[in-house]
Tab-separated table of N, CA and C in Angstrom:
chain	number	residue	atom	x	y	z
A	1439	UNK	N	27.622	111.379	-68.331
A	1439	UNK	CA	28.741	110.637	-68.842
A	1439	UNK	C	29.154	111.249	-70.183
A	1440	UNK	N	30.431	111.501	-70.336
A	1440	UNK	CA	30.974	112.050	-71.574
A	1440	UNK	C	31.710	110.938	-72.319
A	1441	UNK	N	31.421	110.802	-73.597
A	1441	UNK	CA	32.012	109.736	-74.412
A	1441	UNK	C	32.617	110.312	-75.685
A	1442	UNK	N	33.597	109.603	-76.228
A	1442	UNK	CA	34.074	109.892	-77.569
A	1442	UNK	C	33.810	108.663	-78.418
A	1443	UNK	N	33.169	108.880	-79.554
A	1443	UNK	CA	32.882	107.813	-80.509
A	1443	UNK	C	33.509	108.169	-81.841
A	1444	UNK	N	33.923	107.157	-82.566
A	1444	UNK	CA	34.104	107.271	-84.007
A	1444	UNK	C	33.046	106.324	-84.559
A	1445	UNK	N	32.268	106.806	-85.503
A	1445	UNK	CA	31.129	106.013	-85.966
A	1445	UNK	C	30.921	106.163	-87.460
A	1446	UNK	N	30.223	105.184	-88.017
A	1446	UNK	CA	29.770	105.305	-89.401
A	1446	UNK	C	28.367	104.740	-89.510
A	1447	UNK	N	27.654	105.222	-90.519
A	1447	UNK	CA	26.300	104.766	-90.812
A	1447	UNK	C	26.213	104.573	-92.313
A	1448	UNK	N	25.582	103.475	-92.735
A	1448	UNK	CA	25.452	103.201	-94.165
A	1448	UNK	C	24.086	102.598	-94.462
A	1449	UNK	N	23.561	102.983	-95.609
A	1449	UNK	CA	22.311	102.405	-96.084
A	1449	UNK	C	22.634	101.034	-96.684
A	1450	UNK	N	21.826	100.035	-96.346
A	1450	UNK	CA	21.990	98.687	-96.896
A	1450	UNK	C	20.626	98.171	-97.350
A	1451	UNK	N	20.651	97.277	-98.321
A	1451	UNK	CA	19.395	96.713	-98.821
A	1451	UNK	C	18.801	95.693	-97.859
A	1452	UNK	N	19.672	94.966	-97.155
A	1452	UNK	CA	19.214	93.873	-96.303
A	1452	UNK	C	20.159	93.752	-95.107
A	1453	UNK	N	19.689	94.092	-93.926
A	1453	UNK	CA	20.556	94.032	-92.745
A	1453	UNK	C	20.941	92.602	-92.386
A	1454	UNK	N	20.137	91.608	-92.769
A	1454	UNK	CA	20.436	90.228	-92.371
A	1454	UNK	C	21.742	89.736	-92.976
A	1455	UNK	N	22.101	90.206	-94.155
A	1455	UNK	CA	23.371	89.811	-94.787
A	1455	UNK	C	24.537	90.252	-93.900
A	1456	UNK	N	24.498	91.490	-93.450
A	1456	UNK	CA	25.582	92.027	-92.622
A	1456	UNK	C	25.541	91.457	-91.208
A	1457	UNK	N	24.346	91.238	-90.704
A	1457	UNK	CA	24.200	90.648	-89.370
A	1457	UNK	C	24.768	89.226	-89.366
A	1458	UNK	N	24.515	88.481	-90.420
A	1458	UNK	CA	25.050	87.123	-90.542
A	1458	UNK	C	26.573	87.148	-90.608
A	1459	UNK	N	27.126	88.109	-91.344
A	1459	UNK	CA	28.582	88.238	-91.429
A	1459	UNK	C	29.167	88.565	-90.055
A	1460	UNK	N	28.511	89.441	-89.299
A	1460	UNK	CA	28.997	89.777	-87.965
A	1460	UNK	C	29.017	88.547	-87.059
A	1461	UNK	N	28.094	87.621	-87.264
A	1461	UNK	CA	28.024	86.413	-86.432
A	1461	UNK	C	29.331	85.615	-86.476
A	1462	UNK	N	30.104	85.754	-87.551
A	1462	UNK	CA	31.375	85.030	-87.649
A	1462	UNK	C	32.386	85.512	-86.612
A	1463	UNK	N	32.140	86.661	-86.000
A	1463	UNK	CA	33.027	87.218	-84.979
A	1463	UNK	C	32.553	86.924	-83.556
A	1464	UNK	N	31.496	86.120	-83.433
A	1464	UNK	CA	30.928	85.764	-82.124
A	1464	UNK	C	30.634	86.996	-81.270
A	1465	UNK	N	29.812	87.918	-81.783
A	1465	UNK	CA	29.500	89.130	-81.021
A	1465	UNK	C	28.562	88.819	-79.855
A	1466	UNK	N	28.501	89.763	-78.913
A	1466	UNK	CA	27.526	89.672	-77.827
A	1466	UNK	C	26.256	90.383	-78.305
A	1467	UNK	N	25.145	89.673	-78.287
A	1467	UNK	CA	23.866	90.240	-78.701
A	1467	UNK	C	23.217	90.899	-77.494
A	1468	UNK	N	22.958	92.207	-77.595
A	1468	UNK	CA	22.344	92.942	-76.488
A	1468	UNK	C	20.827	92.931	-76.577
A	1469	UNK	N	20.278	92.598	-77.760
A	1469	UNK	CA	18.839	92.507	-77.908
A	1469	UNK	C	18.310	93.367	-79.040
A	1470	UNK	N	16.984	93.314	-79.174
A	1470	UNK	CA	16.296	94.116	-80.172
A	1470	UNK	C	15.523	95.202	-79.442
A	1471	UNK	N	15.780	96.428	-79.828
A	1471	UNK	CA	15.179	97.582	-79.162
A	1471	UNK	C	14.227	98.270	-80.137
A	1472	UNK	N	13.039	98.562	-79.669
A	1472	UNK	CA	12.109	99.400	-80.428
A	1472	UNK	C	12.281	100.801	-79.878
A	1473	UNK	N	12.899	101.677	-80.659
A	1473	UNK	CA	13.300	102.982	-80.160
A	1473	UNK	C	12.499	104.109	-80.781
A	1474	UNK	N	12.195	105.081	-79.942
A	1474	UNK	CA	11.592	106.330	-80.382
A	1474	UNK	C	12.532	107.441	-79.925
A	1475	UNK	N	13.140	108.122	-80.891
A	1475	UNK	CA	14.054	109.222	-80.604
A	1475	UNK	C	13.345	110.527	-80.926
A	1476	UNK	N	13.122	111.336	-79.909
A	1476	UNK	CA	12.515	112.651	-80.098
A	1476	UNK	C	13.641	113.675	-80.104
A	1477	UNK	N	13.811	114.342	-81.247
A	1477	UNK	CA	14.837	115.379	-81.394
A	1477	UNK	C	14.234	116.730	-81.059
A	1478	UNK	N	15.041	117.552	-80.373
A	1478	UNK	CA	14.594	118.868	-79.939
A	1478	UNK	C	15.398	119.957	-80.641
A	1479	UNK	N	14.820	121.118	-80.721
A	1479	UNK	CA	15.478	122.272	-81.326
A	1479	UNK	C	16.556	122.791	-80.375
A	1480	UNK	N	17.804	122.796	-80.837
A	1480	UNK	CA	18.923	123.330	-80.054
A	1480	UNK	C	19.824	124.138	-80.981
A	1481	UNK	N	20.622	125.008	-80.401
A	1481	UNK	CA	21.472	125.880	-81.222
A	1481	UNK	C	22.758	125.208	-81.679
A	1482	UNK	N	23.275	124.246	-80.919
A	1482	UNK	CA	24.481	123.524	-81.330
A	1482	UNK	C	24.279	122.034	-81.134
A	1483	UNK	N	24.840	121.244	-82.036
A	1483	UNK	CA	24.734	119.795	-81.941
A	1483	UNK	C	23.305	119.315	-82.101
A	1484	UNK	N	23.045	118.143	-81.547
A	1484	UNK	CA	21.719	117.538	-81.599
A	1484	UNK	C	21.351	117.053	-80.196
A	1485	UNK	N	20.096	117.194	-79.839
A	1485	UNK	CA	19.600	116.736	-78.544
A	1485	UNK	C	18.414	115.834	-78.797
A	1486	UNK	N	18.499	114.610	-78.250
A	1486	UNK	CA	17.388	113.674	-78.427
A	1486	UNK	C	17.112	112.930	-77.128
A	1487	UNK	N	15.842	112.589	-76.981
A	1487	UNK	CA	15.401	111.740	-75.884
A	1487	UNK	C	15.097	110.383	-76.494
A	1488	UNK	N	15.859	109.371	-76.093
A	1488	UNK	CA	15.647	108.013	-76.599
A	1488	UNK	C	14.774	107.255	-75.620
A	1489	UNK	N	13.691	106.678	-76.168
A	1489	UNK	CA	12.796	105.824	-75.391
A	1489	UNK	C	12.778	104.460	-76.054
A	1490	UNK	N	13.156	103.437	-75.300
A	1490	UNK	CA	13.186	102.097	-75.859
A	1490	UNK	C	12.921	101.056	-74.794
A	1491	UNK	N	12.874	99.813	-75.222
A	1491	UNK	CA	12.707	98.735	-74.245
A	1491	UNK	C	14.064	98.274	-73.698
A	1492	UNK	N	15.182	98.732	-74.314
A	1492	UNK	CA	16.528	98.427	-73.805
A	1492	UNK	C	17.230	99.714	-73.377
A	1493	UNK	N	17.231	100.700	-74.245
A	1493	UNK	CA	17.965	101.937	-73.994
A	1493	UNK	C	17.002	103.108	-73.770
A	1494	UNK	N	17.251	103.837	-72.686
A	1494	UNK	CA	16.531	105.073	-72.383
A	1494	UNK	C	17.576	106.085	-71.943
A	1495	UNK	N	17.675	107.181	-72.707
A	1495	UNK	CA	18.705	108.168	-72.395
A	1495	UNK	C	18.365	109.513	-73.013
A	1496	UNK	N	18.875	110.542	-72.367
A	1496	UNK	CA	18.888	111.879	-72.948
A	1496	UNK	C	20.291	112.035	-73.510
A	1497	UNK	N	20.389	112.352	-74.801
A	1497	UNK	CA	21.674	112.349	-75.495
A	1497	UNK	C	21.862	113.670	-76.229
A	1498	UNK	N	22.962	114.355	-75.903
A	1498	UNK	CA	23.387	115.490	-76.708
A	1498	UNK	C	24.646	115.045	-77.431
A	1499	UNK	N	24.722	115.335	-78.724
A	1499	UNK	CA	25.941	114.987	-79.454
A	1499	UNK	C	26.219	115.995	-80.546
A	1500	UNK	N	27.497	116.044	-80.898
A	1500	UNK	CA	27.956	116.926	-81.957
A	1500	UNK	C	28.924	116.119	-82.807
A	1501	UNK	N	28.685	116.129	-84.112
A	1501	UNK	CA	29.588	115.453	-85.042
A	1501	UNK	C	29.433	116.113	-86.404
A	1502	UNK	N	30.470	116.025	-87.215
A	1502	UNK	CA	30.379	116.622	-88.548
A	1502	UNK	C	29.452	115.815	-89.451
A	1503	UNK	N	28.804	116.499	-90.379
A	1503	UNK	CA	27.970	115.823	-91.374
A	1503	UNK	C	28.854	115.472	-92.562
A	1504	UNK	N	29.512	114.307	-92.457
A	1504	UNK	CA	30.389	113.853	-93.530
A	1504	UNK	C	30.295	112.343	-93.649
A	1505	UNK	N	30.644	111.843	-94.830
A	1505	UNK	CA	30.573	110.398	-95.081
A	1505	UNK	C	31.732	109.689	-94.389
A	1506	UNK	N	31.561	108.394	-94.163
A	1506	UNK	CA	32.621	107.585	-93.581
A	1506	UNK	C	32.670	107.686	-92.074
A	1507	UNK	N	33.789	107.221	-91.515
A	1507	UNK	CA	33.977	107.237	-90.069
A	1507	UNK	C	34.234	108.662	-89.605
A	1508	UNK	N	33.502	109.087	-88.576
A	1508	UNK	CA	33.619	110.466	-88.082
A	1508	UNK	C	33.494	110.478	-86.565
A	1509	UNK	N	34.117	111.474	-85.961
A	1509	UNK	CA	34.110	111.588	-84.509
A	1509	UNK	C	32.832	112.252	-84.030
A	1510	UNK	N	32.279	111.704	-82.963
A	1510	UNK	CA	31.124	112.288	-82.290
A	1510	UNK	C	31.485	112.511	-80.828
A	1511	UNK	N	31.207	113.698	-80.345
A	1511	UNK	CA	31.366	113.996	-78.924
A	1511	UNK	C	29.981	113.944	-78.302
A	1512	UNK	N	29.867	113.173	-77.221
A	1512	UNK	CA	28.555	112.818	-76.693
A	1512	UNK	C	28.477	113.082	-75.194
A	1513	UNK	N	27.338	113.636	-74.790
A	1513	UNK	CA	26.963	113.698	-73.378
A	1513	UNK	C	25.721	112.829	-73.239
A	1514	UNK	N	25.770	111.870	-72.322
A	1514	UNK	CA	24.722	110.857	-72.207
A	1514	UNK	C	24.228	110.804	-70.766
A	1515	UNK	N	22.907	110.873	-70.625
A	1515	UNK	CA	22.290	110.731	-69.307
A	1515	UNK	C	21.304	109.574	-69.392
A	1516	UNK	N	21.649	108.455	-68.755
A	1516	UNK	CA	20.766	107.290	-68.732
A	1516	UNK	C	19.747	107.478	-67.619
A	1517	UNK	N	18.520	107.103	-67.904
A	1517	UNK	CA	17.446	107.326	-66.935
A	1517	UNK	C	16.346	106.281	-67.122
A	1518	UNK	N	15.473	106.217	-66.151
A	1518	UNK	CA	14.267	105.417	-66.296
A	1518	UNK	C	13.256	106.246	-67.092
A	1519	UNK	N	12.399	105.608	-67.873
A	1519	UNK	CA	11.395	106.378	-68.624
A	1519	UNK	C	10.629	107.323	-67.704
A	1520	UNK	N	10.448	108.563	-68.174
A	1520	UNK	CA	9.821	109.581	-67.339
A	1520	UNK	C	9.104	110.594	-68.231
A	1521	UNK	N	7.792	110.612	-68.174
A	1521	UNK	CA	6.995	111.537	-68.986
A	1521	UNK	C	7.259	112.995	-68.618
A	1522	UNK	N	7.632	113.261	-67.362
A	1522	UNK	CA	7.916	114.634	-66.946
A	1522	UNK	C	9.124	115.195	-67.680
A	1523	UNK	N	10.174	114.389	-67.812
A	1523	UNK	CA	11.367	114.825	-68.546
A	1523	UNK	C	11.006	115.172	-69.985
A	1524	UNK	N	10.225	114.322	-70.600
A	1524	UNK	CA	9.794	114.547	-71.987
A	1524	UNK	C	8.978	115.835	-72.094
A	1525	UNK	N	8.092	116.069	-71.169
A	1525	UNK	CA	7.256	117.278	-71.185
A	1525	UNK	C	8.099	118.541	-71.001
A	1526	UNK	N	9.076	118.478	-70.108
A	1526	UNK	CA	9.953	119.632	-69.886
A	1526	UNK	C	10.746	119.945	-71.154
A	1527	UNK	N	11.331	118.925	-71.763
A	1527	UNK	CA	12.119	119.127	-72.981
A	1527	UNK	C	11.275	119.721	-74.100
A	1528	UNK	N	10.052	119.244	-74.230
A	1528	UNK	CA	9.164	119.773	-75.267
A	1528	UNK	C	8.824	121.238	-75.010
A	1529	UNK	N	8.546	121.575	-73.764
A	1529	UNK	CA	8.206	122.966	-73.418
A	1529	UNK	C	9.381	123.910	-73.653
A	1530	UNK	N	10.569	123.468	-73.263
A	1530	UNK	CA	11.751	124.323	-73.338
A	1530	UNK	C	12.292	124.441	-74.764
A	1531	UNK	N	12.320	123.325	-75.500
A	1531	UNK	CA	13.001	123.303	-76.800
A	1531	UNK	C	12.081	123.137	-78.007
A	1532	UNK	N	10.913	122.565	-77.819
A	1532	UNK	CA	10.052	122.242	-78.951
A	1532	UNK	C	10.589	121.026	-79.703
A	1533	UNK	N	9.688	120.238	-80.241
A	1533	UNK	CA	10.080	119.018	-80.957
A	1533	UNK	C	10.470	119.373	-82.389
A	1534	UNK	N	11.624	118.881	-82.791
A	1534	UNK	CA	12.128	119.080	-84.155
A	1534	UNK	C	11.618	117.976	-85.073
A	1535	UNK	N	11.791	116.712	-84.639
A	1535	UNK	CA	11.350	115.560	-85.422
A	1535	UNK	C	11.413	114.319	-84.524
A	1536	UNK	N	10.634	113.301	-84.876
A	1536	UNK	CA	10.636	112.029	-84.139
A	1536	UNK	C	11.063	110.922	-85.095
A	1537	UNK	N	12.019	110.114	-84.644
A	1537	UNK	CA	12.528	108.976	-85.417
A	1537	UNK	C	12.139	107.706	-84.682
A	1538	UNK	N	11.471	106.795	-85.401
A	1538	UNK	CA	11.114	105.501	-84.811
A	1538	UNK	C	11.806	104.402	-85.591
A	1539	UNK	N	12.375	103.448	-84.842
A	1539	UNK	CA	13.132	102.389	-85.496
A	1539	UNK	C	13.129	101.102	-84.678
A	1540	UNK	N	13.419	100.021	-85.404
A	1540	UNK	CA	13.703	98.722	-84.773
A	1540	UNK	C	15.197	98.535	-84.910
A	1541	UNK	N	15.866	98.311	-83.792
A	1541	UNK	CA	17.333	98.238	-83.777
A	1541	UNK	C	17.777	96.942	-83.109
A	1542	UNK	N	18.596	96.187	-83.830
A	1542	UNK	CA	19.239	94.996	-83.264
A	1542	UNK	C	20.656	95.408	-82.891
A	1543	UNK	N	21.037	95.141	-81.617
A	1543	UNK	CA	22.277	95.677	-81.052
A	1543	UNK	C	23.251	94.543	-80.707
A	1544	UNK	N	24.494	94.707	-81.157
A	1544	UNK	CA	25.576	93.760	-80.878
A	1544	UNK	C	26.814	94.514	-80.414
A	1545	UNK	N	27.708	93.797	-79.728
A	1545	UNK	CA	29.003	94.342	-79.331
A	1545	UNK	C	30.111	93.363	-79.701
A	1546	UNK	N	31.209	93.900	-80.190
A	1546	UNK	CA	32.483	93.193	-80.302
A	1546	UNK	C	33.483	94.107	-79.602
A	1547	UNK	N	33.919	93.691	-78.421
A	1547	UNK	CA	34.774	94.509	-77.563
A	1547	UNK	C	34.098	95.876	-77.339
A	1548	UNK	N	34.773	96.966	-77.691
A	1548	UNK	CA	34.229	98.315	-77.451
A	1548	UNK	C	33.437	98.848	-78.643
A	1549	UNK	N	33.196	98.014	-79.637
A	1549	UNK	CA	32.480	98.464	-80.833
A	1549	UNK	C	31.035	97.962	-80.770
A	1550	UNK	N	30.118	98.908	-80.911
A	1550	UNK	CA	28.686	98.631	-80.858
A	1550	UNK	C	28.133	98.678	-82.282
A	1551	UNK	N	27.362	97.659	-82.646
A	1551	UNK	CA	26.774	97.563	-83.981
A	1551	UNK	C	25.266	97.671	-83.890
A	1552	UNK	N	24.688	98.458	-84.794
A	1552	UNK	CA	23.238	98.609	-84.896
A	1552	UNK	C	22.806	98.150	-86.277
A	1553	UNK	N	21.805	97.317	-86.316
A	1553	UNK	CA	21.160	96.927	-87.568
A	1553	UNK	C	19.748	97.497	-87.470
A	1554	UNK	N	19.520	98.567	-88.217
A	1554	UNK	CA	18.331	99.392	-88.037
A	1554	UNK	C	17.349	99.296	-89.190
A	1555	UNK	N	16.070	99.242	-88.832
A	1555	UNK	CA	14.980	99.462	-89.780
A	1555	UNK	C	14.257	100.703	-89.279
A	1556	UNK	N	14.383	101.793	-90.048
A	1556	UNK	CA	13.882	103.097	-89.630
A	1556	UNK	C	12.597	103.408	-90.383
A	1557	UNK	N	11.534	103.699	-89.640
A	1557	UNK	CA	10.242	104.025	-90.260
A	1557	UNK	C	10.416	105.177	-91.246
A	1558	UNK	N	9.981	104.952	-92.483
A	1558	UNK	CA	10.014	105.982	-93.506
A	1558	UNK	C	11.344	106.147	-94.219
A	1559	UNK	N	12.391	105.414	-93.780
A	1559	UNK	CA	13.714	105.586	-94.394
A	1559	UNK	C	14.310	104.310	-94.974
A	1560	UNK	N	14.097	103.162	-94.319
A	1560	UNK	CA	14.675	101.923	-94.826
A	1560	UNK	C	15.593	101.265	-93.817
A	1561	UNK	N	16.606	100.559	-94.353
A	1561	UNK	CA	17.480	99.739	-93.519
A	1561	UNK	C	18.917	100.252	-93.571
A	1562	UNK	N	19.575	100.143	-92.408
A	1562	UNK	CA	20.907	100.718	-92.240
A	1562	UNK	C	21.742	99.849	-91.314
A	1563	UNK	N	23.054	99.985	-91.440
A	1563	UNK	CA	23.997	99.443	-90.467
A	1563	UNK	C	24.773	100.626	-89.915
A	1564	UNK	N	25.015	100.583	-88.609
A	1564	UNK	CA	25.760	101.646	-87.943
A	1564	UNK	C	26.743	100.979	-86.995
A	1565	UNK	N	27.944	101.514	-86.918
A	1565	UNK	CA	28.927	101.015	-85.952
A	1565	UNK	C	29.491	102.196	-85.189
A	1566	UNK	N	29.668	102.002	-83.887
A	1566	UNK	CA	30.233	103.030	-83.009
A	1566	UNK	C	31.395	102.414	-82.240
A	1567	UNK	N	32.606	102.893	-82.501
A	1567	UNK	CA	33.762	102.515	-81.697
A	1567	UNK	C	33.787	103.501	-80.534
A	1568	UNK	N	33.634	102.993	-79.316
A	1568	UNK	CA	33.361	103.821	-78.136
A	1568	UNK	C	34.547	103.840	-77.183
A	1569	UNK	N	34.920	105.057	-76.755
A	1569	UNK	CA	35.941	105.238	-75.728
A	1569	UNK	C	35.265	105.943	-74.549
A	1570	UNK	N	35.008	105.191	-73.481
A	1570	UNK	CA	34.272	105.742	-72.347
A	1570	UNK	C	35.136	106.529	-71.377
A	1571	UNK	N	36.459	106.285	-71.399
A	1571	UNK	CA	37.291	106.935	-70.378
A	1571	UNK	C	38.589	107.518	-70.923
A	1572	UNK	N	38.727	107.594	-72.238
A	1572	UNK	CA	39.934	108.162	-72.828
A	1572	UNK	C	41.094	107.200	-72.939
A	1573	UNK	N	40.890	105.933	-72.604
A	1573	UNK	CA	41.993	104.968	-72.597
A	1573	UNK	C	42.276	104.347	-73.976
A	1574	UNK	N	41.357	104.483	-74.930
A	1574	UNK	CA	41.540	103.841	-76.239
A	1574	UNK	C	42.170	104.807	-77.235
A	1575	UNK	N	41.658	106.009	-77.304
A	1575	UNK	CA	42.216	107.011	-78.203
A	1575	UNK	C	41.523	107.043	-79.550
A	1576	UNK	N	41.487	108.232	-80.125
A	1576	UNK	CA	40.778	108.474	-81.380
A	1576	UNK	C	41.375	107.682	-82.535
A	1577	UNK	N	42.701	107.552	-82.593
A	1577	UNK	CA	43.337	106.839	-83.713
A	1577	UNK	C	42.902	105.381	-83.769
A	1578	UNK	N	42.869	104.715	-82.605
A	1578	UNK	CA	42.439	103.317	-82.581
A	1578	UNK	C	40.948	103.199	-82.916
A	1579	UNK	N	40.131	104.124	-82.410
A	1579	UNK	CA	38.698	104.102	-82.719
A	1579	UNK	C	38.484	104.229	-84.228
A	1580	UNK	N	39.214	105.134	-84.855
A	1580	UNK	CA	39.099	105.337	-86.308
A	1580	UNK	C	39.532	104.076	-87.040
A	1581	UNK	N	40.628	103.467	-86.614
A	1581	UNK	CA	41.108	102.228	-87.244
A	1581	UNK	C	40.059	101.119	-87.115
A	1582	UNK	N	39.397	101.042	-85.963
A	1582	UNK	CA	38.356	100.029	-85.783
A	1582	UNK	C	37.209	100.257	-86.765
A	1583	UNK	N	36.752	101.492	-86.891
A	1583	UNK	CA	35.654	101.783	-87.832
A	1583	UNK	C	36.071	101.482	-89.264
A	1584	UNK	N	37.267	101.911	-89.640
A	1584	UNK	CA	37.751	101.642	-90.997
A	1584	UNK	C	37.802	100.135	-91.267
A	1585	UNK	N	38.228	99.376	-90.258
A	1585	UNK	CA	38.259	97.910	-90.393
A	1585	UNK	C	36.865	97.357	-90.676
A	1586	UNK	N	35.861	97.818	-89.922
A	1586	UNK	CA	34.506	97.284	-90.100
A	1586	UNK	C	33.840	97.790	-91.383
A	1587	UNK	N	34.209	98.958	-91.852
A	1587	UNK	CA	33.722	99.410	-93.160
A	1587	UNK	C	34.197	98.432	-94.225
A	1588	UNK	N	35.459	98.055	-94.141
A	1588	UNK	CA	36.029	97.081	-95.083
A	1588	UNK	C	35.423	95.693	-94.870
A	1589	UNK	N	35.314	95.270	-93.621
A	1589	UNK	CA	34.768	93.952	-93.275
A	1589	UNK	C	33.369	93.755	-93.867
A	1590	UNK	N	32.529	94.777	-93.769
A	1590	UNK	CA	31.162	94.682	-94.276
A	1590	UNK	C	31.054	95.017	-95.762
A	1591	UNK	N	32.155	95.470	-96.365
A	1591	UNK	CA	32.121	95.814	-97.786
A	1591	UNK	C	31.278	97.055	-98.078
A	1592	UNK	N	31.273	97.998	-97.149
A	1592	UNK	CA	30.513	99.231	-97.329
A	1592	UNK	C	31.192	100.071	-98.408
A	1593	UNK	N	30.430	100.499	-99.383
A	1593	UNK	CA	30.946	101.321	-100.476
A	1593	UNK	C	30.771	102.800	-100.139
A	1594	UNK	N	31.625	103.665	-100.702
A	1594	UNK	CA	31.528	105.109	-100.393
A	1594	UNK	C	30.126	105.688	-100.621
A	1595	UNK	N	29.449	105.249	-101.663
A	1595	UNK	CA	28.123	105.797	-101.966
A	1595	UNK	C	27.046	105.331	-100.987
A	1596	UNK	N	27.346	104.322	-100.153
A	1596	UNK	CA	26.386	103.815	-99.179
A	1596	UNK	C	26.405	104.601	-97.861
A	1597	UNK	N	27.483	105.330	-97.612
A	1597	UNK	CA	27.617	106.069	-96.356
A	1597	UNK	C	26.564	107.163	-96.247
A	1598	UNK	N	26.075	107.348	-95.038
A	1598	UNK	CA	25.110	108.392	-94.730
A	1598	UNK	C	25.854	109.476	-93.959
A	1599	UNK	N	25.754	110.700	-94.448
A	1599	UNK	CA	26.487	111.833	-93.867
A	1599	UNK	C	25.816	112.405	-92.621
A	1600	UNK	N	24.504	112.258	-92.510
A	1600	UNK	CA	23.730	112.964	-91.494
A	1600	UNK	C	22.982	111.965	-90.610
A	1601	UNK	N	22.247	112.482	-89.652
A	1601	UNK	CA	21.475	111.625	-88.746
A	1601	UNK	C	20.149	111.219	-89.405
A	1602	UNK	N	19.508	110.219	-88.818
A	1602	UNK	CA	18.182	109.818	-89.303
A	1602	UNK	C	17.216	110.994	-89.226
A	1603	UNK	N	17.366	111.807	-88.189
A	1603	UNK	CA	16.476	112.971	-88.048
A	1603	UNK	C	16.610	113.901	-89.247
A	1604	UNK	N	17.837	114.137	-89.687
A	1604	UNK	CA	18.060	115.002	-90.848
A	1604	UNK	C	17.466	114.395	-92.111
A	1605	UNK	N	17.602	113.076	-92.271
A	1605	UNK	CA	17.026	112.412	-93.457
A	1605	UNK	C	15.514	112.566	-93.488
A	1606	UNK	N	14.883	112.405	-92.319
A	1606	UNK	CA	13.420	112.582	-92.270
A	1606	UNK	C	13.027	114.028	-92.556
A	1607	UNK	N	13.777	114.980	-92.018
A	1607	UNK	CA	13.470	116.391	-92.277
A	1607	UNK	C	13.676	116.740	-93.745
A	1608	UNK	N	14.676	116.134	-94.387
A	1608	UNK	CA	14.904	116.369	-95.817
A	1608	UNK	C	13.710	115.880	-96.637
A	1609	UNK	N	13.097	114.785	-96.210
A	1609	UNK	CA	11.918	114.267	-96.916
A	1609	UNK	C	10.748	115.231	-96.838
A	1610	UNK	N	10.584	115.880	-95.696
A	1610	UNK	CA	9.437	116.773	-95.514
A	1610	UNK	C	9.602	118.095	-96.255
A	1611	UNK	N	10.862	118.485	-96.535
A	1611	UNK	CA	11.109	119.730	-97.232
A	1611	UNK	C	11.286	119.531	-98.732
A	1612	UNK	N	11.366	118.271	-99.160
A	1612	UNK	CA	11.609	117.996	-100.595
A	1612	UNK	C	10.312	118.099	-101.387
């Protein structure tokens, strides 16, 4: 499945404040997922195997490392947990880094919200305006993200430019 997302990620001191604010919009709660994302060495974009109690997928994505709302092009393969797939990916690509997190997932229409506690990094809010079939368009997705940045009161200095994997790798090289 090929998707287009416009998304943002921001560091927050307390996800419950933002989660409570989202409740005013009567979102659909998808649940709490304990996720382990194994990132692999690839020449372009990022490749990760997500293992969770809600979401399990092999995900390749490419997006710019910049603050604020940004476009991500995604290839997603949903699957049942499979140790063979993980072993093949490790043999072929080698493990780059592993990210473990607790993620609370909500939806408002086509916008997916993550309230994340990431091991070794802290707490974050992430929103993804998702277009699964090209019917929404990049301009509307961007407008949705900009709206939620304002709605949550996210400040420019709170935005995270890179993935959690990059933040963890920066810690190991610092």
